[in-house]
Structure formats: structure tokens, C-alpha cells
CSV table of C-alpha atoms and ligand atoms in Angstrom, one decimal:
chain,number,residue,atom,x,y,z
A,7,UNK,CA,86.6,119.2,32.5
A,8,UNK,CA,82.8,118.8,31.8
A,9,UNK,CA,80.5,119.9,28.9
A,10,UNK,CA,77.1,120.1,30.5
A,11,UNK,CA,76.6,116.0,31.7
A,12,UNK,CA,79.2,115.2,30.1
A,13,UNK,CA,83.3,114.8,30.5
A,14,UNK,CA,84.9,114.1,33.3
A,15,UNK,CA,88.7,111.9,34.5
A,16,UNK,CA,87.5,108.9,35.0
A,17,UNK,CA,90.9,107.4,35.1
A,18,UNK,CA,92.8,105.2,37.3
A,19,UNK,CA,95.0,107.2,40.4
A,20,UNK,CA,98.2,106.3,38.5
A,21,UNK,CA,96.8,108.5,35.5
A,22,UNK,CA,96.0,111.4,37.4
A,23,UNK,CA,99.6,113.1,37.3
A,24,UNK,CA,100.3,112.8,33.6
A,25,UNK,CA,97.0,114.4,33.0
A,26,UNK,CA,97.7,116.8,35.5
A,27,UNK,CA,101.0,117.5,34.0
A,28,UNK,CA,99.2,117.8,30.6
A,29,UNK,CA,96.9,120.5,32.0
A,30,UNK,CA,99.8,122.5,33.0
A,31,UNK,CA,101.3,122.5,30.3
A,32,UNK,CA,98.3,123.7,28.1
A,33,UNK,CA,98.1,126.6,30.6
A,34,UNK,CA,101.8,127.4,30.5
A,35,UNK,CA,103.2,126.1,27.5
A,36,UNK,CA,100.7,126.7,24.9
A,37,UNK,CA,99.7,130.7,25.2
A,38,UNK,CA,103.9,131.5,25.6
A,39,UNK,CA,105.2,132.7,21.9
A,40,UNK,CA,107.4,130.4,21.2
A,41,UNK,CA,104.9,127.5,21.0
A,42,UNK,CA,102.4,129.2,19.3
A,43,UNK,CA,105.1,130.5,16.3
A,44,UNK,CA,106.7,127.2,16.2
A,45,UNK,CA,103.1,125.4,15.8
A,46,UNK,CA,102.1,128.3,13.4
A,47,UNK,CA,105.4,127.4,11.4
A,48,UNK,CA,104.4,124.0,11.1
A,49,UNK,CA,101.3,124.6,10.1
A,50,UNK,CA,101.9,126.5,7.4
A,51,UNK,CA,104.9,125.9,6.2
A,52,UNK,CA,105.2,122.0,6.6
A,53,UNK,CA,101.2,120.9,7.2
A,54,UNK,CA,100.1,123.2,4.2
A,55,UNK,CA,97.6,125.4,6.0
A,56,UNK,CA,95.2,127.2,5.4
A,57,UNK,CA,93.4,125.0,3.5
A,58,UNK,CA,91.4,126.0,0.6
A,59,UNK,CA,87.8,126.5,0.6
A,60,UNK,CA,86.3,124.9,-3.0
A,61,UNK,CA,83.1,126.1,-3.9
A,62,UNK,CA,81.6,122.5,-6.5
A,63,UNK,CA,79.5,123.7,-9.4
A,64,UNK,CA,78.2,120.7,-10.1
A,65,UNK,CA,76.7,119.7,-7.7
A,66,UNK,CA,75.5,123.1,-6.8
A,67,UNK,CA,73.6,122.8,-9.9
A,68,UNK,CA,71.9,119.5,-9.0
A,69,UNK,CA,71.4,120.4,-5.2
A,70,UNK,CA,69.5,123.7,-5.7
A,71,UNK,CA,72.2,125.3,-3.1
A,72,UNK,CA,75.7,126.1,-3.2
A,73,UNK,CA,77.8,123.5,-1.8
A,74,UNK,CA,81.6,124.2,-0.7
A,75,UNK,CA,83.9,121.9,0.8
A,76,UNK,CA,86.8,122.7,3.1
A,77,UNK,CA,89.6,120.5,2.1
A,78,UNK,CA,91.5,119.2,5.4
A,79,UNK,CA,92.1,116.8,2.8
A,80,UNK,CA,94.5,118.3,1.1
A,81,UNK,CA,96.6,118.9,4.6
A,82,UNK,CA,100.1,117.1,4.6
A,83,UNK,CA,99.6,113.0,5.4
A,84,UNK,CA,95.9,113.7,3.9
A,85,UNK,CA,93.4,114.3,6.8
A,86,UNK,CA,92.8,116.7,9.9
A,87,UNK,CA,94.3,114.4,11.8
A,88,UNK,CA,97.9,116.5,11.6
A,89,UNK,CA,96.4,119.5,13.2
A,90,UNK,CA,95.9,117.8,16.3
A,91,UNK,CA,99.3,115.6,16.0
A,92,UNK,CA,101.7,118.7,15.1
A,93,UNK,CA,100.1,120.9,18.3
A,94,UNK,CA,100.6,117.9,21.0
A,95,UNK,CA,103.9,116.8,19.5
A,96,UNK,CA,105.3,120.4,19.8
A,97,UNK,CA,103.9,120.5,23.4
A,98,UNK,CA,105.1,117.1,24.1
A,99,UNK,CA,108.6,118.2,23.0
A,100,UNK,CA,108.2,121.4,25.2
A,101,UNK,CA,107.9,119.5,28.1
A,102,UNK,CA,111.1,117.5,27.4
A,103,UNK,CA,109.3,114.4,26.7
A,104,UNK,CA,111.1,111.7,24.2
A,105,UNK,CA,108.3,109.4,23.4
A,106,UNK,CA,104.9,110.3,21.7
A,107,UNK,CA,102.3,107.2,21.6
A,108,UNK,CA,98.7,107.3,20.3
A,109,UNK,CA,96.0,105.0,19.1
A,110,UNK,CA,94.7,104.8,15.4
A,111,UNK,CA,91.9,103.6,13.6
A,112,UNK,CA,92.0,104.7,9.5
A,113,UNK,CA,95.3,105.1,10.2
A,114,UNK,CA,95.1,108.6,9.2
A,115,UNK,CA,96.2,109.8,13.4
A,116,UNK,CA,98.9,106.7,13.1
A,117,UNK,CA,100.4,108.3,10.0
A,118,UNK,CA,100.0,112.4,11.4
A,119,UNK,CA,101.4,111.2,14.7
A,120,UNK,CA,104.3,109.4,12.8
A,121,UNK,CA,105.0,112.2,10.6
A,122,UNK,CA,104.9,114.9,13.6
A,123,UNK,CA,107.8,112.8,15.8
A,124,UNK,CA,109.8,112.5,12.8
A,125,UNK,CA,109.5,115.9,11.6
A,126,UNK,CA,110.3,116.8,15.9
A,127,UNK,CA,112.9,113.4,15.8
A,128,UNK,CA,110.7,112.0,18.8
A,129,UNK,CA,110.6,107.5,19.0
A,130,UNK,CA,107.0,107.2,18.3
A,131,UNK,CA,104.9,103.9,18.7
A,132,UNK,CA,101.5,103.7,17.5
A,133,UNK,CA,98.8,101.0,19.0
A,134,UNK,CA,96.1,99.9,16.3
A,135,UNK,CA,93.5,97.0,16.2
A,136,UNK,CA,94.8,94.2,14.4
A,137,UNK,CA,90.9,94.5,11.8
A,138,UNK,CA,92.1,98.3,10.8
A,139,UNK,CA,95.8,97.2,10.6
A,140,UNK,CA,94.4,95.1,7.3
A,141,UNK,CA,92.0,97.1,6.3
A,142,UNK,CA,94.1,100.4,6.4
A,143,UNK,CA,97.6,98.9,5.2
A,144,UNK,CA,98.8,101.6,3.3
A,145,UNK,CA,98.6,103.4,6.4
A,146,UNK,CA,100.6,101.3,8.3
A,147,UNK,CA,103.0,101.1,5.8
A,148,UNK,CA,103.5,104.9,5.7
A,149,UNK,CA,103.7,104.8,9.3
A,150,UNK,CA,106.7,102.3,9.8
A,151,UNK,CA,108.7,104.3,6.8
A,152,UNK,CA,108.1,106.8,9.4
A,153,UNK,CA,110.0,104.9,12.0
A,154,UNK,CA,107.3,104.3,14.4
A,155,UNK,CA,106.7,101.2,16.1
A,156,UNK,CA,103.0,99.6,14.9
A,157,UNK,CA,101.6,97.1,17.7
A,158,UNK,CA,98.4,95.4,16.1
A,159,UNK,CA,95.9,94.5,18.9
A,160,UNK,CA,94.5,91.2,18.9
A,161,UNK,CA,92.0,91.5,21.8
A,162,UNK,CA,88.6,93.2,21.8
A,163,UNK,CA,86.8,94.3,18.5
A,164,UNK,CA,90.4,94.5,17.3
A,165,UNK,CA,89.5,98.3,16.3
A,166,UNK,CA,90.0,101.6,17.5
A,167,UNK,CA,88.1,101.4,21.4
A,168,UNK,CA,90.7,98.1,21.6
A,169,UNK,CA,93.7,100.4,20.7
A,170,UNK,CA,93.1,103.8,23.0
A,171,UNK,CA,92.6,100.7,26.3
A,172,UNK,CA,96.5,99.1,24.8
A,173,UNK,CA,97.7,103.2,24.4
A,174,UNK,CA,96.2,104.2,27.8
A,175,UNK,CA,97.4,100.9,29.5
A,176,UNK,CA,101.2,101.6,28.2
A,177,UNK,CA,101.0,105.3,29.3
A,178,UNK,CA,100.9,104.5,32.8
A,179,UNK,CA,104.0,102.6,33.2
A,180,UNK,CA,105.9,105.2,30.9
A,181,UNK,CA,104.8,108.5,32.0
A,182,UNK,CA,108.0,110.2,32.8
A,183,UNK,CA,109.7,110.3,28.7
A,184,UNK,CA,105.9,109.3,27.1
A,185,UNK,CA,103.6,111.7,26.0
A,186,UNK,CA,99.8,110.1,25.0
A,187,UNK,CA,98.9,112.0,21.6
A,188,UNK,CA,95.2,111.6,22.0
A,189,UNK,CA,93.8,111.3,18.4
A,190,UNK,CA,90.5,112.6,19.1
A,191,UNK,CA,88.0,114.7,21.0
A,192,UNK,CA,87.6,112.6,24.0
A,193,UNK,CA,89.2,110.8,27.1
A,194,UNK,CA,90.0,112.2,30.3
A,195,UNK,CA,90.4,115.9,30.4
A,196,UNK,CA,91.8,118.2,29.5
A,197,UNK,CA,92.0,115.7,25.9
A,198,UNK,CA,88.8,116.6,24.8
A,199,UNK,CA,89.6,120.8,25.4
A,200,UNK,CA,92.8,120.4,24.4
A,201,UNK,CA,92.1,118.7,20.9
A,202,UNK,CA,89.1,121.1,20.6
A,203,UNK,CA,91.5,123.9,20.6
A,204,UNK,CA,93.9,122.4,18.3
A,205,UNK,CA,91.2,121.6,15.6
A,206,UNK,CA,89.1,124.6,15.8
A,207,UNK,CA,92.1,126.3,12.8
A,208,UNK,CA,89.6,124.3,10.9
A,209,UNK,CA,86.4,126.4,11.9
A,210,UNK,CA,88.0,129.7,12.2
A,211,UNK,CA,89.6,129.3,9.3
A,212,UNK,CA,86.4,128.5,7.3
A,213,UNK,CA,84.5,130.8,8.8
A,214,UNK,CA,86.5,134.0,7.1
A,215,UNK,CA,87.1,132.1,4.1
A,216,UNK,CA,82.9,132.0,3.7
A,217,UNK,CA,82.2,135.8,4.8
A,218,UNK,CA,85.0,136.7,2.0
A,219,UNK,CA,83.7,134.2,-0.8
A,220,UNK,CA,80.4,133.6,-0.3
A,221,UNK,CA,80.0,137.5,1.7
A,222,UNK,CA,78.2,135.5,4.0
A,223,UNK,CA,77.7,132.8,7.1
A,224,UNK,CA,76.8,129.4,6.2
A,225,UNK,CA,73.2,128.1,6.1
A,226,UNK,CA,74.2,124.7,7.3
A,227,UNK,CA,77.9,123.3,8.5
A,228,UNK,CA,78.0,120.0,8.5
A,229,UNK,CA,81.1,117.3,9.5
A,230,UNK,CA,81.1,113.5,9.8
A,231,UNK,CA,81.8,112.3,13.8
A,232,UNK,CA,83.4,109.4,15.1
A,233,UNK,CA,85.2,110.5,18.3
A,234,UNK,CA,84.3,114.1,17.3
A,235,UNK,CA,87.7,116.1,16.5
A,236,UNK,CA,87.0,117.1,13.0
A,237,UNK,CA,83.3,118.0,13.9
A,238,UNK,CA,84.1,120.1,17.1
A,239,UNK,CA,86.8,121.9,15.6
A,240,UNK,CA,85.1,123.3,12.2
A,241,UNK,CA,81.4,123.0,13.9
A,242,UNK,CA,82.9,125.0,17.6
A,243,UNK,CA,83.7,128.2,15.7
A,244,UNK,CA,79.9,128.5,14.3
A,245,UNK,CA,78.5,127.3,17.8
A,246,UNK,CA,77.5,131.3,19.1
A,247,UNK,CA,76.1,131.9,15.1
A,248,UNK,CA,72.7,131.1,16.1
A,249,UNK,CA,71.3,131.6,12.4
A,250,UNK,CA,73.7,128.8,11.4
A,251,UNK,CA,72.4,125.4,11.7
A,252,UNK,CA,75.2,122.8,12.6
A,253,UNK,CA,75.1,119.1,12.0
A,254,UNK,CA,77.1,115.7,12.6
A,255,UNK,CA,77.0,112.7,10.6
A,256,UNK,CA,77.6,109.4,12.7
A,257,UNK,CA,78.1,105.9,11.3
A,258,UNK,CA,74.7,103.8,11.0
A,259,UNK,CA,77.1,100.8,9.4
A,260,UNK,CA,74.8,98.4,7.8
A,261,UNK,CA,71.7,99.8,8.8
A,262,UNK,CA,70.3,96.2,9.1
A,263,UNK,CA,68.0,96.5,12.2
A,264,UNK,CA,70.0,95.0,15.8
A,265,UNK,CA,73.5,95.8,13.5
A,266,UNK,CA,76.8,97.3,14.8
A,267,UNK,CA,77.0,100.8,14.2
A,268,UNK,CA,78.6,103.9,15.7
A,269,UNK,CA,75.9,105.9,16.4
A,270,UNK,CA,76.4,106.4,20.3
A,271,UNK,CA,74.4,110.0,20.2
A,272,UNK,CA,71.4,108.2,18.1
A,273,UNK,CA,71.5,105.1,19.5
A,274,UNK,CA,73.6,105.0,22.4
A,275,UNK,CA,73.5,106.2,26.0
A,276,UNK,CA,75.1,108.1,28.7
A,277,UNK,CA,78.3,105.8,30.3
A,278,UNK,CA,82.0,105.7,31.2
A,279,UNK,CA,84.8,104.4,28.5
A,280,UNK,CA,87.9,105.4,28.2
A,281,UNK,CA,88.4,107.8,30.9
A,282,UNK,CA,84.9,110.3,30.4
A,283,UNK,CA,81.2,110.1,30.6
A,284,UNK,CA,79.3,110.2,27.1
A,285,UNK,CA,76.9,108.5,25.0
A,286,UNK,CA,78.0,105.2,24.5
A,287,UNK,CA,76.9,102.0,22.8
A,288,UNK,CA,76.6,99.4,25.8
A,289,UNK,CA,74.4,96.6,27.2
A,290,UNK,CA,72.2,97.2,30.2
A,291,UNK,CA,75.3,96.4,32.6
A,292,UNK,CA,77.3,98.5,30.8
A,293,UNK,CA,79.4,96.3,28.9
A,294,UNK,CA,80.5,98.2,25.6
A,295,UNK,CA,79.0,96.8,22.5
A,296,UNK,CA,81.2,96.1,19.6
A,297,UNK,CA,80.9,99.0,16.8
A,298,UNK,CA,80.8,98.9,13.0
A,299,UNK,CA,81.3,101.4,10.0
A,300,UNK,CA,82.3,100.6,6.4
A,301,UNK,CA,85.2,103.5,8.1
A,302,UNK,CA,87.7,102.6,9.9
A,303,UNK,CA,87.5,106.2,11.6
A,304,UNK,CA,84.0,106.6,12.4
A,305,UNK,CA,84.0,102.9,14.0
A,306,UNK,CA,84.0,103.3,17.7
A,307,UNK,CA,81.2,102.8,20.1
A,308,UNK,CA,81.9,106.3,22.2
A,309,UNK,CA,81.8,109.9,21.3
A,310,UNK,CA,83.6,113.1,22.5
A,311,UNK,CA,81.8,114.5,25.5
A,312,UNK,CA,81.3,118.0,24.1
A,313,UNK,CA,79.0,116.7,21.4
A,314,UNK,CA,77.2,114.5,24.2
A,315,UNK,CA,76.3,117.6,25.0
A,316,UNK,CA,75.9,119.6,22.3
A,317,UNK,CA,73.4,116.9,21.6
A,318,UNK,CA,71.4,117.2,24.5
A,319,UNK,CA,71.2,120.7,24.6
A,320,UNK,CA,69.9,120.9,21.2
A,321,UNK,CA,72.7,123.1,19.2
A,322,UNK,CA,74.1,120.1,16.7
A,323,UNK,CA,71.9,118.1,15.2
A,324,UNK,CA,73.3,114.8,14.7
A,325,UNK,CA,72.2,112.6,11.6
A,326,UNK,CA,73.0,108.7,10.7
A,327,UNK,CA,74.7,107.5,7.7
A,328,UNK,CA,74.7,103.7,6.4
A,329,UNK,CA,77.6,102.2,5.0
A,330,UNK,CA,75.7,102.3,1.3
A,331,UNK,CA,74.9,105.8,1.4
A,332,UNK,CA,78.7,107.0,2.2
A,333,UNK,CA,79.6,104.6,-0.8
A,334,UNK,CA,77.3,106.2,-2.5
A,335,UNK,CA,78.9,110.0,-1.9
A,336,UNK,CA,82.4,108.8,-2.1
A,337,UNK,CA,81.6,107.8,-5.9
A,338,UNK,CA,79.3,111.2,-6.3
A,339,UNK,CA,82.2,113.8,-5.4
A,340,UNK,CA,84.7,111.9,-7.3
A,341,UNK,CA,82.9,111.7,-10.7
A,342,UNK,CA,80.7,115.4,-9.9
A,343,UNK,CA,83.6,117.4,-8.8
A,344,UNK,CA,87.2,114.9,-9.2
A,345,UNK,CA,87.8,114.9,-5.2
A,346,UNK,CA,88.2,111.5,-3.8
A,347,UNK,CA,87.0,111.7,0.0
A,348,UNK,CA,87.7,109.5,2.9
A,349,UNK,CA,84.9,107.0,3.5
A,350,UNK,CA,84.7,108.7,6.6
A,351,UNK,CA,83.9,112.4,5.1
A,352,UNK,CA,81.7,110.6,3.0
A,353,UNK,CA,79.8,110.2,5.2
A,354,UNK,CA,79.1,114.1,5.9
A,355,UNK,CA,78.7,114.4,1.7
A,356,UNK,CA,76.2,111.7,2.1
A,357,UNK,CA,73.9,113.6,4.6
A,358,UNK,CA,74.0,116.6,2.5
A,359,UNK,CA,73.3,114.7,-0.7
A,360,UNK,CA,70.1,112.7,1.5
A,361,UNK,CA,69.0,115.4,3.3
A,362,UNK,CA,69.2,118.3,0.4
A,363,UNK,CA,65.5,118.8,0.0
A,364,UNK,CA,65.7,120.1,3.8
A,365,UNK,CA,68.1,122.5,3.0
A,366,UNK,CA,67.7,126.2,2.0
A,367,UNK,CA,67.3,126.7,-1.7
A,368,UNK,CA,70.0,129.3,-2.9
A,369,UNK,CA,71.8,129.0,0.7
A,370,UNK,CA,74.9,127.8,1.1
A,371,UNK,CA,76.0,124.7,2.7
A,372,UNK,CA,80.0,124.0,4.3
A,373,UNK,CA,81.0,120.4,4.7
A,374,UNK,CA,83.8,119.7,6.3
A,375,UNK,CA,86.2,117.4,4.0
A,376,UNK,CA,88.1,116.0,7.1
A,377,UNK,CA,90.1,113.6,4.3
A,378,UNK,CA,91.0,112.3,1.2
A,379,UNK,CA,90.2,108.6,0.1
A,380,UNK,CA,93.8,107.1,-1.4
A,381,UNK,CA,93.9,105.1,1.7
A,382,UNK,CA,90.4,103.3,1.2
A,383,UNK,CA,90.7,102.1,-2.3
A,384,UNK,CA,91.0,98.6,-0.8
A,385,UNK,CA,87.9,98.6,0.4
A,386,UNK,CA,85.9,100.4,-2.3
A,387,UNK,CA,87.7,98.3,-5.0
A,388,UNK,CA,85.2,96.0,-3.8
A,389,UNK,CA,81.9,97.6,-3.5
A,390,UNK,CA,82.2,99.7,-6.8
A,391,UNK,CA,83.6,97.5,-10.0
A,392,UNK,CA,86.9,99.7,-10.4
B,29,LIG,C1,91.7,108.6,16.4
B,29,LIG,C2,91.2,107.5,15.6
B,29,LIG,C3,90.5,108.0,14.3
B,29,LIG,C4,91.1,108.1,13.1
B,29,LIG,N1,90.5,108.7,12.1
B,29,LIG,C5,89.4,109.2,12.1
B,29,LIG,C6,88.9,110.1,11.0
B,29,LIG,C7,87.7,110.8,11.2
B,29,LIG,C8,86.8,110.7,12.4
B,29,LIG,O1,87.6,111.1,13.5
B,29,LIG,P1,87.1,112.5,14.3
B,29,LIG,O2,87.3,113.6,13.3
B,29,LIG,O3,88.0,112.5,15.5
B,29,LIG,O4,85.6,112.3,14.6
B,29,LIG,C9,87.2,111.6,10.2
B,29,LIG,N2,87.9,111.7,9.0
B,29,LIG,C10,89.1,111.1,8.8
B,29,LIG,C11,89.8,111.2,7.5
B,29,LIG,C12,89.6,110.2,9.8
B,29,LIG,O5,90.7,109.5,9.6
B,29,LIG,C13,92.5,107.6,12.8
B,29,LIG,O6,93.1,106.9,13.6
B,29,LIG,O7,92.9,107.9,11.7
């Protein structure tokens, strides 16, 4: 369960069997036909995959390179998120559990997890700090018309590291009926393999759709990274391509020297939370610093382990985006090319549009669009005069 340094259970004992059970169930469960055509069904005949690749013209034009965008934003729900929520719901199921829980910070994992016990009729119950429940209300609207249970989380930040401690806390008094649908790549293995695998559709996916449109690989991938799921799983695919470069957009937040931001990998380092060892934003004893991020996704002070590591050994190169700059790119795509992004994807739009001097004239460029902006209207409404 490591990646280089990185990784690791770092879980209390009463943890260790429902993880263990987890593992064998991804060794027994997943390869077996019938889960891999029912979660194949799902996909693409209820989730809406495979997504399309769209190539923008416009700002092609102003970049000097061609820019294409794969659109996990048009999945059903709206973001990546349902990849990740159909595959453990199904497995969940598999294993006769009852009860799917799981953390959310946007709201978009709420929603997916929601929408994949419904769809499997499984009670659902969905743990979220009490900031994101007001700044993401649509979401949690959508999730109770989904029948899932919404606990806001008063203690903490009141954000997304405050909600996986509640989820994890719940999960080990209610392991037998309860499976924990971890919403990102990290925790305590095997969460951070197991959500790997179920977002790297993304990658593969984009990888043929570029050799067949643009009849070649991609100069540059690039995906925005809060715990890392929508990065590892389009960036993993590329990862033995050495010619392509790969790169993940953190959250910088204000930028204001001494601010909150989620930068762990830039500005963090190596420490336990929530069950693995990564970079982490912490204090000299270790105490976790509070996070921040215009997003509601990207705002978390940890990473995934496997980009920890990709990190050190060199293979991703991870950039920082500022709150402004993300603003910025979420009002670019709309008006350039009529796609409204997540604040969070805006972020990965943002380094392209920053950095696009470094990048290869005439190359091509893939950015992952991991979702779409309807749910962050709210907070834009008050940043750009709409
Ligand atoms: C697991 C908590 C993170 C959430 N969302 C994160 C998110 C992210 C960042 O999460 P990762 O892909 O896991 O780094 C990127 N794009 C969109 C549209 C997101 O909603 C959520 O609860 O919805």
C-alpha cells in the first residue's frame, strides 16, 4: 500500500478488518465478469461515458497551441466524481453491504454517492463540513432529493479534512452493513489504488480519443488536485509516456503571503492524516493547519500519496493556482468557448492560460475538465458582476 515514501494504513486496530475486507474484495470481486459488465453498464448507459474530447478553437487561436478539454463534466451528476461512486457502490453491493457513507466537500462526491445508492437502492448518509454545506447548497439539496442523510460538521475547519475524521469515525462502529465510499485518492490502502483504478477510464479513455483526433500523444496533460482522484486517474494512463509532460494544479487560495491554501506538495510536508503518509499542511508538532481555496473541492490540507510521490520522484510537476487566477479561467472558457467549469477545474484552465508561453507552440495540450460550474454560481455571483 505504498507509492515510494508515501501510503501506508495508519488506521486504528478496529479499522484494520474493514480495510482488509475491502482489499479482498478488490481482488475477488472486481476482476469477476459480473462486476466489471454491471459497472461497464453503468457507465455507459446511466453515467454517460465515454466522455467527449472537445478540441476549443478559440482559445487555440490565442494560445498559439491546440487546447482540448476532456469533459468529465458532462458525466451524469456533473463531475468525475460518479466514476469513483458507481465502481465502490457496485462493489459495496457485491459484498452484501446495505449502507454506503462518504465525505464531501463541493458536494459533487455527496451528490455521485447519492445518486449511485439510489440508482443500487442502498440507505446512504453523507458527512460534510457545515462551511461547504452553505457554500455548496445546491448540492445538498440534490443530495437529500436523493434520500441520503446530510450531517453538517460543526467541529474543525468545518470543511472536507473535518468530514472524512466524522466518515471514518462512524465507519468503525458500523462495519458489518457500512461500506466507506472514499471520495478521493487517499486514506488508508487499498483507497488510494482502488480509486486510482476506478478513475483511470478518464486517462485511458483520453489517451485513444487524442491518437485518433489529434493522431498524436499530448504535449502536456494537465488536471487540478485536491485529494488527487481526477489527476491520478487521467494523469496515471500518460505516466510510462515519457515524451508527455504531466502536471497538477493545487489551490494557492488567496496567495496573500502566511494564507491558507491547499498546496500540501508546494508548501506542505511529509506527515500522517487520515489514515496515510503524504505531504501535508501542518505545524512543527504536526498539528494540521487549516486549508483554504475559493473551491470547495480543492480545499484540504492533505494530498493522495501517489502524487506525494510522483512529486518527489520528479514525473508530475505540480503548479499553484490563486483563488483570482481560477476566477479568472472560469469567466475565460465560459465566454471563449460557452463551457462553464467547476471552480475547481478552473483551476487546471488557469495554469494553462498562465503558464502558455512555456508550452509548445503548435503542440497540443489536454486538460482535464473534472466538472462543470452550475453548482458554484453562488460564489462567483459575487466576484464577477453577473
Ligand atoms: C472528496 C471531496 C472532494 C469533492 N470534490 C472535489 C473535486 C475536485 C478535486 O478532487 P480530486 O479530483 O479528488 O482531487 C475536482 N473537481 C471537482 C469538480 C470536484 O468536485 C467533493 O466532495 O465533491
Amino acid at each position: 500500500g505504498y507509492f515510494g515514501n508515501f501510503g501506508g494504513r495508519f488506521v486504528p486496530e478496529a479499522l484494520r478488518p474493514p480495510l482488509m475486507e475491502l482489499e479482498e474484495a478488490m481482488a475477488t470481486i472486481m476482476p469477476s465478469r459480473e462486476y466489471r459488465d454491471a459497472l461497464q453498464d453503468l457507465l455507459v448507459n446511466y453515467a454517460g461515458r465515454e466522455t467527449p474530447l472537445t478540441f476549443c478553437p478559440h482559445l487555440s487561436e490565442k494560445l498559439g497551441f491546440r487546447l482540448w478539454l476532456k469533459r468529465e463534466d458532462l458525466l451524469h451528476t456533473g463531475a468525475h466524481k460518479i466514476n469513483n461512486a458507481l465502481g465502490q457502490a457496485l462493489l459495496a453491493k457485491m459484498m452484501g453491504k446495505t449502507h454506503l457513507i462518504a465525505e464531501t466537500g463541493a458536494g459533487q462526491h455527496g451528490v455521485a454517492t447519492a445518486t449511485a445508492a439510489a440508482r443500487l437502492k442502498m440507505d446512504c448518509t453523507i458527512f460534510m463540513g457545515a462551511e461547504d454545506v452553505e457554500r455548496q447548497s445546491m448540492n445538498v439539496m440534490r443530495m437529500k432529493l436523493l434520500g441520503a442523510r446530510v450531517f453538517p460538521i460543526e467541529n474543525g475547519s468545518r470543511t472536507l479534512k473535518d468530514a472524512i475524521n466524522e466518515a471514518l469515525r462512524y465507519w468503525i462502529s458500523h462495519q458489518e452493513d457500512t461500506l466507506y465510499c472514499f471520495g478521493t485518492a487517499a486514506g488508508p490502502h487499498p483507497f488510494p489504488t482502488l480509486v486510482r483504478q476506478l478513475q483511470s477510464v478518464i486517462g485511458t479513455e483520453a489517451r485513444a480519443q487524442m491518437l485518433e483526433r489529434a493522431g498524436r500523444l499530448p504535449d502536456v496533460v494537465v488536471a487540478c488536485v485536491g485529494g488527487g482522484s481526477n489527476a491520478i486517474g487521467m494523469l496515471h494512463p500518460f505516466v510510462e509516456d515519457e515524451g508527455v509532460r504531466l502536471v497538477g494544479v493545487e489551490a494557492g487560495g488567496t496567495g496573500e503571503p502566511g494564507c491558507y491554501n491547499s498546496a500540501p506538495i508546494n508548501l506542505g510536508s511529509p506527515g500522517v492524516l487520515h489514515g496515510h503518509v503524504t505531504m501535508l499542511l501542518q505545524d512543527q508538532d504536526g498539528q494540521i493547519q487549516p486549508s483554504h481555496s475559493i473551491s470547495a473541492g480543492l480545499d484540504y490540507p492533505g494530498v493522495g500519496p501517489e502524487h506525494s510521490h510522483l512529486a518527489e520522484i520528479g514525473r508530475v510537476h505540480y503548479g499553484v493556482i490563486c483563488d483570482a487566477s481560477a476566477l479568472n479561467a472560469f469567466q475565460t472558457l465560459t465566454q471563449e468557448e460557452g463551457i462553464i467549469p467547476a471552480l475547481e477545474s478552473s483551476h487546471a484552465v488557469a495554469w494553462v492560460l498562465d503558464h502558455a508561453d512555456e508550452l509548445p507552440a503548435g503542440g497540443d495540450v489536454l486538460v482535464n475538465l473534472s466538472g462543470r460550474g452550475d453548482k458554484d454560481l453562488g460564489i462567483v455571483k459575487k466576484y464577477l458582476n453577473l
